[in-house]
Amino acid sequence: MVVGAVSRSAFQISTEFDRAPLPYSLSAVAALAYAFITYSLVRGGEAARRAALVCCAVELAGVLTVGTWTLLRPESFPDTTVWSQFGMGYLFIPVILPITGMLWLRRR
């Protein structure tokens, strides 16, 4: 997800940002969240685990907020984000990933 989200947001921001700045900015935020969570998990330790848990919760809040927003006000999003329609374009992985991450982090 990190590679896909970073690549997609970098391409969209560098080539079409003026067309849909909000969706492309949100895709970049999602990419940064995925990268931070991955870094925290690789780094290890209690502080990193807590940081990853908080970031997963923020990520889930973003997916739920933007997912609902894109369903209720699709005209606000002339193009999709990673979080659009709860991550439908990514097989709903964006909504499943933070839930799975939080469950895994709480068990450790």
CSV table of C-alpha atoms in Angstrom, one decimal:
chain,number,residue,atom,x,y,z
A,1,MET,CA,0.0,0.0,0.0
A,2,VAL,CA,2.9,2.4,0.7
A,3,VAL,CA,4.3,2.1,-2.8
A,4,GLY,CA,1.0,2.3,-4.5
A,5,ALA,CA,-0.3,5.3,-2.5
A,6,VAL,CA,3.0,7.2,-2.7
A,7,SER,CA,3.3,6.5,-6.5
A,8,ARG,CA,-0.3,7.5,-7.2
A,9,SER,CA,-0.2,10.6,-5.1
A,10,ALA,CA,3.1,11.8,-6.5
A,11,PHE,CA,2.0,11.3,-10.1
A,12,GLN,CA,-1.4,13.0,-9.5
A,13,ILE,CA,0.1,16.0,-7.7
A,14,SER,CA,2.9,16.5,-10.2
A,15,THR,CA,0.6,16.2,-13.3
A,16,GLU,CA,-2.9,17.1,-12.4
A,17,PHE,CA,-3.0,18.9,-9.1
A,18,ASP,CA,-4.9,21.9,-10.4
A,19,ARG,CA,-7.8,19.6,-11.5
A,20,ALA,CA,-8.5,18.1,-8.1
A,21,PRO,CA,-6.3,19.5,-5.3
A,22,LEU,CA,-8.4,18.1,-2.4
A,23,PRO,CA,-8.5,14.5,-3.5
A,24,TYR,CA,-4.8,14.5,-4.5
A,25,SER,CA,-3.8,16.1,-1.2
A,26,LEU,CA,-5.8,13.4,0.7
A,27,SER,CA,-4.1,10.7,-1.3
A,28,ALA,CA,-0.7,12.1,-0.2
A,29,VAL,CA,-1.8,12.2,3.4
A,30,ALA,CA,-2.8,8.5,3.1
A,31,ALA,CA,0.5,7.7,1.6
A,32,LEU,CA,2.3,9.4,4.5
A,33,ALA,CA,0.2,7.6,7.0
A,34,TYR,CA,1.0,4.2,5.4
A,35,ALA,CA,4.7,5.1,5.3
A,36,PHE,CA,4.7,6.2,9.0
A,37,ILE,CA,2.9,3.1,10.2
A,38,THR,CA,5.3,0.9,8.2
A,39,TYR,CA,8.3,2.7,9.6
A,40,SER,CA,7.0,2.4,13.2
A,41,LEU,CA,6.4,-1.3,12.8
A,42,VAL,CA,9.9,-1.9,11.4
A,43,ARG,CA,11.5,0.3,14.1
A,44,GLY,CA,9.8,-1.6,16.9
A,45,GLY,CA,9.6,-0.7,20.6
A,46,GLU,CA,6.8,0.4,22.8
A,47,ALA,CA,6.8,4.0,21.7
A,48,ALA,CA,6.8,3.1,18.0
A,49,ARG,CA,3.9,0.6,18.6
A,50,ARG,CA,1.8,3.3,20.3
A,51,ALA,CA,2.6,5.8,17.5
A,52,ALA,CA,1.6,3.2,14.9
A,53,LEU,CA,-1.7,2.5,16.9
A,54,VAL,CA,-2.6,6.2,17.0
A,55,CYS,CA,-1.7,6.6,13.3
A,56,CYS,CA,-3.9,3.6,12.4
A,57,ALA,CA,-6.8,5.2,14.3
A,58,VAL,CA,-6.3,8.5,12.5
A,59,GLU,CA,-6.1,6.6,9.2
A,60,LEU,CA,-9.3,4.8,9.9
A,61,ALA,CA,-11.0,8.1,10.8
A,62,GLY,CA,-9.8,9.5,7.5
A,63,VAL,CA,-11.1,6.6,5.5
A,64,LEU,CA,-14.5,6.7,7.2
A,65,THR,CA,-14.8,10.5,6.9
A,66,VAL,CA,-13.7,10.7,3.3
A,67,GLY,CA,-15.5,7.5,2.3
A,68,THR,CA,-18.8,8.9,3.7
A,69,TRP,CA,-18.1,12.3,2.2
A,70,THR,CA,-17.5,10.8,-1.3
A,71,LEU,CA,-20.8,9.0,-1.1
A,72,LEU,CA,-22.8,11.9,0.1
A,73,ARG,CA,-21.1,14.7,-1.9
A,74,PRO,CA,-19.4,13.1,-4.9
A,75,GLU,CA,-19.3,16.5,-6.7
A,76,SER,CA,-16.7,17.6,-4.1
A,77,PHE,CA,-14.3,14.9,-5.5
A,78,PRO,CA,-13.8,15.3,-9.3
A,79,ASP,CA,-11.2,12.5,-9.0
A,80,THR,CA,-10.8,9.7,-6.5
A,81,THR,CA,-8.5,9.3,-3.5
A,82,VAL,CA,-7.2,6.2,-1.8
A,83,TRP,CA,-9.9,6.7,0.7
A,84,SER,CA,-12.8,7.4,-1.7
A,85,GLN,CA,-15.8,5.2,-1.2
A,86,PHE,CA,-14.0,3.5,1.7
A,87,GLY,CA,-11.1,2.4,-0.6
A,88,MET,CA,-13.3,0.7,-3.2
A,89,GLY,CA,-10.6,1.3,-5.9
A,90,TYR,CA,-8.1,-0.6,-3.7
A,91,LEU,CA,-10.4,-3.5,-2.9
A,92,PHE,CA,-11.4,-1.9,0.4
A,93,ILE,CA,-7.9,-2.5,1.7
A,94,PRO,CA,-7.7,1.2,3.1
A,95,VAL,CA,-10.6,0.5,5.4
A,96,ILE,CA,-9.5,-3.1,6.3
A,97,LEU,CA,-5.8,-2.2,6.8
A,98,PRO,CA,-6.1,0.1,9.8
A,99,ILE,CA,-8.6,-2.1,11.6
A,100,THR,CA,-6.3,-5.1,11.1
A,101,GLY,CA,-3.3,-3.1,12.2
A,102,MET,CA,-5.0,-1.9,15.4
A,103,LEU,CA,-6.1,-5.4,16.3
A,104,TRP,CA,-2.6,-6.8,15.6
A,105,LEU,CA,-0.9,-3.9,17.6
A,106,ARG,CA,-3.2,-4.4,20.6
A,107,ARG,CA,-2.3,-8.1,20.8
A,108,ARG,CA,1.4,-7.5,20.9
